[in-house]
XYZ file of C-alpha atoms in Angstrom:
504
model
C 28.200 -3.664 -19.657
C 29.258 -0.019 -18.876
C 32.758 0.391 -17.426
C 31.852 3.416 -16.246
C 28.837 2.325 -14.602
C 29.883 -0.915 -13.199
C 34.051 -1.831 -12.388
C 34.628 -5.202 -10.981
C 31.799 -6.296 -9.042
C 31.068 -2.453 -7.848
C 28.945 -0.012 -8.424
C 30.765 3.543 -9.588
C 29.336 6.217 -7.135
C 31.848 9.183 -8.029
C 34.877 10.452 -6.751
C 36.569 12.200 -3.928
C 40.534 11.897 -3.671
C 39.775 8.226 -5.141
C 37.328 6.800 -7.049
C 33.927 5.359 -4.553
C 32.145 2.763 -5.001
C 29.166 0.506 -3.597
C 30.024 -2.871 -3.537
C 27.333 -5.333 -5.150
C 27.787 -8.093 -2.187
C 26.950 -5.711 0.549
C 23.668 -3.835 -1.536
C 21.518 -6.280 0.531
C 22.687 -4.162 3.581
C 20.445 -1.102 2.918
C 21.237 2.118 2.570
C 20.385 5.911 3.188
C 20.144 8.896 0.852
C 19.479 12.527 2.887
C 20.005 16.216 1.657
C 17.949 19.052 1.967
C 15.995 19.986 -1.191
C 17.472 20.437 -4.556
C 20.981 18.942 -3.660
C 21.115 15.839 -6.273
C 19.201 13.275 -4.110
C 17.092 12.098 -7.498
C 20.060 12.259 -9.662
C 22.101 10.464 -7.277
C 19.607 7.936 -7.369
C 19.149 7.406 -10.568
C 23.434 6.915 -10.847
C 22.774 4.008 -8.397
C 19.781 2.241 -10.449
C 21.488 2.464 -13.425
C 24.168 0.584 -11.479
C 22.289 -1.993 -10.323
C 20.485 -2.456 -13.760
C 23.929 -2.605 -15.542
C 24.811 -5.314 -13.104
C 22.404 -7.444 -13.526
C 19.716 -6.289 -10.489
C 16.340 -5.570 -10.713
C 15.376 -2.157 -9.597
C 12.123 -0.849 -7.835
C 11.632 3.218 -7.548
C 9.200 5.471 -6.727
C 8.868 8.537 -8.561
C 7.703 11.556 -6.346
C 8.520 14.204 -9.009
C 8.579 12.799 -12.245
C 12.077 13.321 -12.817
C 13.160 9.319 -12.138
C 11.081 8.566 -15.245
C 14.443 10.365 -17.296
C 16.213 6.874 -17.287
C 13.896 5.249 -20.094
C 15.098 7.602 -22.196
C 18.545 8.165 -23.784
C 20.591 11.003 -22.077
C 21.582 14.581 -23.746
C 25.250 15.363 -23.524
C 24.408 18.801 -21.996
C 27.668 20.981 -20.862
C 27.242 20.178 -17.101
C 27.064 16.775 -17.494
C 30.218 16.394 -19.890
C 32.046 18.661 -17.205
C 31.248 16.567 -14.632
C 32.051 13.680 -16.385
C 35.345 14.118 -16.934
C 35.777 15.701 -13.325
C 35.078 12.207 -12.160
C 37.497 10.528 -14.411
C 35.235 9.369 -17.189
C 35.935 11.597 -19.740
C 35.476 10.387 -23.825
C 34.624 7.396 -22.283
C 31.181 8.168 -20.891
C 27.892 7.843 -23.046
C 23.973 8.130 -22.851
C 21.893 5.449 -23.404
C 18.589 4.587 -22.225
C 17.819 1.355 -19.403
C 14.946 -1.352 -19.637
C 12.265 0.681 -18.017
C 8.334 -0.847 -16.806
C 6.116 2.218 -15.473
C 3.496 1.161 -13.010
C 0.772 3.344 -11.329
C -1.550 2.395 -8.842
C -4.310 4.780 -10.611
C -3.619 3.379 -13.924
C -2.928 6.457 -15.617
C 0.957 7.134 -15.721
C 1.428 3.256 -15.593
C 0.153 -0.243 -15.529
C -2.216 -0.536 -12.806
C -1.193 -1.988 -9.149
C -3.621 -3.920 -7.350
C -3.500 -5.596 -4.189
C -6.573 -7.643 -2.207
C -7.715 -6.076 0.958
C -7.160 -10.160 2.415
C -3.425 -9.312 1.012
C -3.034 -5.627 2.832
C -4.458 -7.579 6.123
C -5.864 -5.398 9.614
C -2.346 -4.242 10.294
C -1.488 -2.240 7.366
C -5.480 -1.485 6.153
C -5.985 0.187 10.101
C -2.391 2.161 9.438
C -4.245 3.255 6.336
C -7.799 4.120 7.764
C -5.967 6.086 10.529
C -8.013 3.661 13.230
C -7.899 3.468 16.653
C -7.106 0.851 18.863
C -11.008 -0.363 19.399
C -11.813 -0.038 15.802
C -8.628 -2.004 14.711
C -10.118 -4.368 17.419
C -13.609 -4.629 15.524
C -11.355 -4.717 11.640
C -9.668 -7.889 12.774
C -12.754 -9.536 14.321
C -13.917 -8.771 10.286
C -11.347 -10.593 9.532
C -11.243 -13.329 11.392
C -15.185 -14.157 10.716
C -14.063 -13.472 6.559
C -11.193 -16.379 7.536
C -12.941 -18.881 9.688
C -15.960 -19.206 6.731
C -13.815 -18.853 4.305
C -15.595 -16.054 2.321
C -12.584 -14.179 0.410
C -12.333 -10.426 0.795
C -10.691 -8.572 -2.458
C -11.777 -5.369 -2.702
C -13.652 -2.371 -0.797
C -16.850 -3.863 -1.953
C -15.927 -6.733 -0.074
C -14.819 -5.326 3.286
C -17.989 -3.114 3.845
C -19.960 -6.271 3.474
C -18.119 -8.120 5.877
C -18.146 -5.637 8.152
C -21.956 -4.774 7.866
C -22.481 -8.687 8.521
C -20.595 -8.809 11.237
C -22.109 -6.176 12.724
C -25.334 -7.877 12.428
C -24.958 -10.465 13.803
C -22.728 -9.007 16.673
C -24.996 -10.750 19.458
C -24.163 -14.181 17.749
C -20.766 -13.451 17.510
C -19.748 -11.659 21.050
C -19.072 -14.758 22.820
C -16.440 -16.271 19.981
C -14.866 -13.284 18.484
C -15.173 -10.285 21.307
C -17.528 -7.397 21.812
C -18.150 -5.378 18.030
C -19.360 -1.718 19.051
C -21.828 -0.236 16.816
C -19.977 3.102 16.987
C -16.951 1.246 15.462
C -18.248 -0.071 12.853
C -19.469 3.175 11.640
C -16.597 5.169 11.936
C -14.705 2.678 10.054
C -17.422 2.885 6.977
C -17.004 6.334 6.981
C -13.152 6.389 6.738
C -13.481 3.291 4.100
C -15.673 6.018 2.132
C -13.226 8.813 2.743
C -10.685 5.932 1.008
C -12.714 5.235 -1.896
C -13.078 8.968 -2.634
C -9.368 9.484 -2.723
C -9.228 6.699 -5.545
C -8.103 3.695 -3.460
C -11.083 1.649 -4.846
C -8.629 1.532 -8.065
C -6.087 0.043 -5.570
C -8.016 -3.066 -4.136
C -9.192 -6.104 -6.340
C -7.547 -8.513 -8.741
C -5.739 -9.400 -11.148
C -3.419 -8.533 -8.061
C 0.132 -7.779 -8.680
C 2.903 -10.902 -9.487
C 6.077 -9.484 -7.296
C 7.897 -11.664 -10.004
C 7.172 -8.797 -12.593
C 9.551 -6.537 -10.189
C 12.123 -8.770 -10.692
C 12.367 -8.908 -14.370
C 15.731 -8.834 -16.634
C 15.609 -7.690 -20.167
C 17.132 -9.513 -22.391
C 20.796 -7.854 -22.334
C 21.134 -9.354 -18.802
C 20.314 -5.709 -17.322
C 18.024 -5.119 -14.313
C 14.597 -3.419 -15.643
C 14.062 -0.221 -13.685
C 10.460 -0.467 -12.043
C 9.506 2.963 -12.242
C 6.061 4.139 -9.477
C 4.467 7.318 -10.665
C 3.686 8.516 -7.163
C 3.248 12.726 -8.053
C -0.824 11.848 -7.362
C -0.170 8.916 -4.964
C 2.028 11.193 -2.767
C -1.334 13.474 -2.566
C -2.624 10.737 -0.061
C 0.738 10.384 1.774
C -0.882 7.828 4.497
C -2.280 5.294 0.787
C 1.591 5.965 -0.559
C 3.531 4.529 2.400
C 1.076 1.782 3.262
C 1.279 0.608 -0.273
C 5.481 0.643 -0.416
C 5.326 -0.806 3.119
C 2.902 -3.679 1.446
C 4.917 -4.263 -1.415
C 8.227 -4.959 0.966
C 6.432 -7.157 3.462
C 4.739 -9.089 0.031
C 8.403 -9.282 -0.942
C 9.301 -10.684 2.712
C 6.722 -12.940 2.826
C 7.314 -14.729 -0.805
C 10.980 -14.769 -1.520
C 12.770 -17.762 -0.385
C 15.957 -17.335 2.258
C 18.832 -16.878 0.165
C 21.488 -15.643 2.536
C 24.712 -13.511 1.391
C 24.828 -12.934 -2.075
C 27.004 -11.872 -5.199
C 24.805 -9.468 -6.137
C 21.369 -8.010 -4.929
C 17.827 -10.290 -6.071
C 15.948 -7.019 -6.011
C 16.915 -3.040 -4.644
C 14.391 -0.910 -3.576
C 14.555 2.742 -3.331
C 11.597 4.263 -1.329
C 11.849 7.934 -1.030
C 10.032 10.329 1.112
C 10.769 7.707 3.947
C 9.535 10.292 6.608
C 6.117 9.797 5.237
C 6.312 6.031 6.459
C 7.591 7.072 10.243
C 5.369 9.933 10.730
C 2.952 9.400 13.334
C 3.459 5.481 13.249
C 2.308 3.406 15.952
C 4.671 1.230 17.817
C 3.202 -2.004 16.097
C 3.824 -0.194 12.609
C 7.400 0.779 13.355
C 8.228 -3.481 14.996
C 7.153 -4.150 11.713
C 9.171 -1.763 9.694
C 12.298 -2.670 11.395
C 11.685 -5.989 11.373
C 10.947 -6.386 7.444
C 14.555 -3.767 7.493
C 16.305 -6.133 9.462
C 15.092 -10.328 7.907
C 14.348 -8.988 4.024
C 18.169 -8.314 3.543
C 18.534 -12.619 3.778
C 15.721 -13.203 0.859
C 18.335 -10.740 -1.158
C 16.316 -7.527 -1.057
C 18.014 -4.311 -0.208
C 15.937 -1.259 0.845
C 17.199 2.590 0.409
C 15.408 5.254 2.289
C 15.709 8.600 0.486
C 14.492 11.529 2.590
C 15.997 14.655 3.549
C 17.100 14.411 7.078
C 18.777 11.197 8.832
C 16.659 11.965 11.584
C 13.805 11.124 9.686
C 14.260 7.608 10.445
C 13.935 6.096 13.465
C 17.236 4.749 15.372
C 15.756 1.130 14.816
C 16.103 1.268 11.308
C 19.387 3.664 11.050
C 21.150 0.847 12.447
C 20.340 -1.378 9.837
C 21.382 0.855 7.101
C 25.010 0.368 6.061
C 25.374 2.093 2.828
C 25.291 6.080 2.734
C 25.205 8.751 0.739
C 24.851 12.682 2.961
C 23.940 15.759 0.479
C 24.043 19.259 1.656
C 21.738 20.060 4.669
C 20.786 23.586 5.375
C 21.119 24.899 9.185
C 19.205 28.002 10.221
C 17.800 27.145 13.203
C 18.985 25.520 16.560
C 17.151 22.139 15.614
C 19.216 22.524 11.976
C 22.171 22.971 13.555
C 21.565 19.703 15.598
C 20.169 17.664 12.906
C 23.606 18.736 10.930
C 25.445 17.215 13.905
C 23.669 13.872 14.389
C 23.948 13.675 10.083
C 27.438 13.782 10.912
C 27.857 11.833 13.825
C 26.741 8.653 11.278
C 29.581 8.282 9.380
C 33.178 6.829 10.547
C 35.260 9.657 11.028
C 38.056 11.129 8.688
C 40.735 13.078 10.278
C 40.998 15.277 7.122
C 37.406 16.378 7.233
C 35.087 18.577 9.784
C 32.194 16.209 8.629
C 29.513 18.819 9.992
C 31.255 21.986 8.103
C 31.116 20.038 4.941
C 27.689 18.731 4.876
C 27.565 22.537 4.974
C 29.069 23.445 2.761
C 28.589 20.729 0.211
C 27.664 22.020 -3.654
C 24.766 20.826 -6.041
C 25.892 17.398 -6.933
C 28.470 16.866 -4.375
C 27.727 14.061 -1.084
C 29.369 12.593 1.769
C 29.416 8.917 1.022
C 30.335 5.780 3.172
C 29.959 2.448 2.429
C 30.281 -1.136 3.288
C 34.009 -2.599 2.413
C 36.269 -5.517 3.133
C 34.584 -7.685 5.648
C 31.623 -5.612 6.243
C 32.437 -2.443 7.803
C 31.687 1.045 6.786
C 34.510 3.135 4.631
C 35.943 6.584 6.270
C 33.811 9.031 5.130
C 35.019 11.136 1.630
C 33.719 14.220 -0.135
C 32.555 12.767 -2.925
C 32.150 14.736 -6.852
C 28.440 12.417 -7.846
C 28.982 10.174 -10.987
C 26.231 11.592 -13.423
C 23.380 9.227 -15.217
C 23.733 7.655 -18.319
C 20.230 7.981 -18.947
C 17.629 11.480 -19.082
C 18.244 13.886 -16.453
C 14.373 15.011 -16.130
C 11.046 13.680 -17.031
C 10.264 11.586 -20.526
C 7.369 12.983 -22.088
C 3.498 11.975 -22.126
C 4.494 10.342 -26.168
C 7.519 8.537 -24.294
C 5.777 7.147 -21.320
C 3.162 5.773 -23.890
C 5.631 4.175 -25.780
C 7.439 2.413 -22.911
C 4.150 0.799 -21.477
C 2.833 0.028 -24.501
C 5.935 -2.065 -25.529
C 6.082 -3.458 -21.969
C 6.595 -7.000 -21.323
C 3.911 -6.725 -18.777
C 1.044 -4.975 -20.792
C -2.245 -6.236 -21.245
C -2.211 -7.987 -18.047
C -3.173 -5.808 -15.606
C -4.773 -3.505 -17.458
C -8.733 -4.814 -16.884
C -10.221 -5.530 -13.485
C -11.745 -8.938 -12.490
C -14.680 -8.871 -10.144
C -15.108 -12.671 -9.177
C -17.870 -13.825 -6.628
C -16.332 -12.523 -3.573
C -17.816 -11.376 0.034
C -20.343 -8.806 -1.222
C -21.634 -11.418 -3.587
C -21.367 -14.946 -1.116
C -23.061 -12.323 2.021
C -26.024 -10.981 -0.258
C -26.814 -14.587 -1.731
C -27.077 -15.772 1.796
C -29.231 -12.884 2.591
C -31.423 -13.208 -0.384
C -31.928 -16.633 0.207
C -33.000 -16.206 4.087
C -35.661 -13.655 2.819
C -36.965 -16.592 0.553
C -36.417 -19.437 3.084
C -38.987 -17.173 6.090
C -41.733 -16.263 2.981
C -41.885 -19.918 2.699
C -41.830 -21.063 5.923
C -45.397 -18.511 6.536
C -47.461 -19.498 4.262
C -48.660 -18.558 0.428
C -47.771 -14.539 1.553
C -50.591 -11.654 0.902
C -52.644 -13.947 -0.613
C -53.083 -16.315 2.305
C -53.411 -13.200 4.543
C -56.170 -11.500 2.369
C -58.185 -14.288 1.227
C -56.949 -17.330 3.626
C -54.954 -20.344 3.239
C -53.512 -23.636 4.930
C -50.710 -23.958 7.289
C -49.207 -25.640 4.307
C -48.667 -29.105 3.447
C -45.748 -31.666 3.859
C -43.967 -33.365 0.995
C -47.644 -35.579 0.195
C -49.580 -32.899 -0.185
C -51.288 -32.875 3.324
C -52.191 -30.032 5.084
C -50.012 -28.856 7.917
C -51.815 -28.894 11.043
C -54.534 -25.795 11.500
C -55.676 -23.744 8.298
C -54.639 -19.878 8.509
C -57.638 -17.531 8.932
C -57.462 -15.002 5.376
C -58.223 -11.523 6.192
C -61.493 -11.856 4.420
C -62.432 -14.222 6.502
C -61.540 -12.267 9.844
C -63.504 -9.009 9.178
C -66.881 -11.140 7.776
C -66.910 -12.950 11.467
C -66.143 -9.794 12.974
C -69.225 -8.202 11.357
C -71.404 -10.923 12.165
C -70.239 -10.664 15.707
C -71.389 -6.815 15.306
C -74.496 -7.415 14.082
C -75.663 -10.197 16.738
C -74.522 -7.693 19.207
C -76.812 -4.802 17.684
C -79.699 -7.334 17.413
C -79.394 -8.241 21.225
C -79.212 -4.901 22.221
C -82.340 -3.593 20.299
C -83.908 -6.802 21.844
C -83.061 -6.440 25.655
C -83.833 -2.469 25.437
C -87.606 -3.246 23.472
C -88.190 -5.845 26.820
C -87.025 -3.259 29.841
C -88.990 -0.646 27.995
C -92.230 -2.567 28.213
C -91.811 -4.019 31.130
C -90.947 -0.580 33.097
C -94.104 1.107 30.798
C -96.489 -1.603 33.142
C -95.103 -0.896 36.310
C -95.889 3.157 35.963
């Protein structure tokens, strides 16, 4: 492994008046990376992955720009980064190389495909997604609930219209068991579901669904391989983006076993554009985010926020966040000027420094950073000189990318869709065979009704009860009926006529 990248148990962050580093047993305690745009937040990043790859760690990322995708490839001594290198105290000593690397995109484009069952994403996280209100939620979770109880599995959107059609029709049966379903509700959530499935989300739902264990891979130098998310179209759909990253860490909370404090991280996860996932989130949606943030760190999972302000994210989860790094913020407002305060207001304090000044003042590449230490508590704050990559700073190209997934360990598995009997197939069987079940139960159909038939007969062959009148057989008593009326008629008007004829 890279003594530049990884010294003792600790990750290599830069340096300030001393070298800083993260330490590998307290990575499970989260972390936060902020700065306004263009300050070194990716690159920064990517310093840290490559850290936790070199030691050993798996590493999950998204990539909002493209950039991230850099450390598959090997890096290019450009002047800048051979200044810096030696500026931080690495000198002859630092190289480029490239790390294990698996893209993955949820459109199946830029990456091997991520899919996910709608019975996986469950009412919570779907509703957060379909922008729902409380009584349609209501009427999604009744869905639910009916799919559960007769164990009909729902996998993709296919699925979940069905289920929610049927449950609409047979909301009189249903009312007393499950609650009230409003027609109105169950409308407005087919239209959003349609609104989803034109953004692409179809490609999202249905199996083969994703193994987390394929996030958690090594390659076979011991290093972490860096799970890369091509999110430049997912972030398009901001509301699909953060429900998906927020699925993936509460599919990660849910399967991993307890495993307490460890050497070293199981898996890191770096989710940037964090405001996305607080932005407009009901209260449910934030007890969940803070309570994944504060239980995942036991099953050896540690989550890092990247986003540009620290305000971005809720006091809830700040708190759980032990492990910072503060780029340059920009202050040209009144709100600015306070954000810049509360940024600095985070760290523990260093005599030496006017925290707020600096994050100020800070240059392209430069960062407050604070982390965990000794028996848990958070290092003074330093101005720190960033540590730069090993790997590509910028994209790989569209050749590159190819290459990478076509020589993944993982390809071929995801890459075709599975469409087993599911909902929309058990519901319409059911349906079909209903349809059959009442032609049956009347009679021989058109035939009978045009030309007549029995009631049926029992399993001897005798008739059931009364024979059905045909059609046929209706109108030809109906026009003899007629005609014995005419007959009278002509009759009993012949008689009064003569009789009347006398009497004059």
């Amino acid at each position: 492994m890279s003594e530049q990248v990884l010294v003792d148990g600790k990750i290599f962050i830069g340096k300030s008046t001393k070298p800083e580093y993260l330490e590998l047993r307290f990575a499970n305690r989260h972390g936060l990376i902020t700065g306004a745009t263009g300050t070194g937040k990716t690159v920064t990043l990517q310093g840290l992955a490559e850290g936790f790859s070199a030691a050993g760690v798996p590493v999950f990322a998204a990539d909002i720009k493209g950039d991230l995708s850099g450390v598959a490839a090997v890096g290019e001594p450009k002047d800048f980064l051979v200044k810096r290198a030696a500026e931080v105290g690495l000198g002859s000593d630092w190289h480029q190389r490239a790390y294990p690397t698996i893209f993955w995109d949820v459109f199946g484009k830029e990456g091997h495909p991520i899919r996910a069952t709608v019975l996986d994403m469950g009412p919570l996280l779907l509703s957060r997604m379909l922008e729902l209100n409380e009584v349609q939620e209501g009427v999604l979770n009744i869905a639910f609930r009916v799919a559960a109880d007769e164990k009909i599995p729902v996998l993709d959107l296919k699925d979940l219209r069905t289920i929610i059609t049927n449950v609409a029709e047979r909301s009189k049966e249903l009312v007393a068991k499950y609650g009230n379903v409003a027609t109105t509700s169950v409308g407005a959530i087919q239209r959003r579901l349609l609104v989803l499935e034109e953004q692409g989300a179809g490609q999202f739902f249905g199996e083969p669904s994703l193994d987390i264990n394929d996030f958690m891979r090594l390659a076979p130098d011991g290093r972490g391989v860096i799970s890369i998310l091509a999110a430049d179209k997912l972030m398009e759909k901001p509301r699909l983006y953060t429900t998906f990253l927020l699925w993936m860490l509460t599919k990660l909370w849910q399967t991993l076993p307890e495993a307490g404090d460890l050497p070293k991280p199981k898996l890191v996860f770096f989710f940037d554009e964090a405001h996305l996932l607080f932005n407009e989130a009901p209260k449910a949606l934030l007890e969940r985010i803070e309570q994944i943030a504060r239980l995942i760190r036991s099953k050896g999972v540690g989550v890092y926020f990247i986003t540009q302000n620290p305000m971005d994210v809720p006091n809830s989860v700040s708190a759980q966040l032990g492990n910072r790094v503060q780029h340059a913020l920009r202050a040209f407002t009144p709100q600015e000027q306070k954000a810049v305060k509360a940024a600095a207001e985070t760290f523990r304090k260093n005599p030496d420094l006017d925290t707020a000044r600096v994050i100020l003042e800070l240059k392209v590449g430069e960062a407050l950073v604070s982390t965990l230490e000794n028996k848990g508590e958070p290092s003074i704050v330093q101005r720190t000189l960033i540590r730069p990559p090993e790997g590509r700073v910028g994209p790989v190209t569209a050749d590159e990318r190819l290459s990478v997934i076509e020589y993944s360990p993982v390809y071929g598995k995801y890459e075709e869709t599975i469409d087993r009997e599911s909902a929309h197939e058990i519901i319409t069987k059911r349906a079909d065979k209903a349809t059959d079940e009442a032609g049956a139960g009347s009679g021989g159909g058109w035939g009978d009704i045009i030309f007549g038939g029995g009631g049926g007969t029992t399993a001897d062959g005798k008739s059931k009860g009364r024979p059905r009148q045909g059609m046929g057989e209706m109108i030809g008593k109906d026009l003899q009926r007629s005609i014995s009326r005419t007959i009278a008629t002509t009759i009993k008007n012949i008689i009064i006529k003569s009789i009347t004829g006398r009497s004059r």
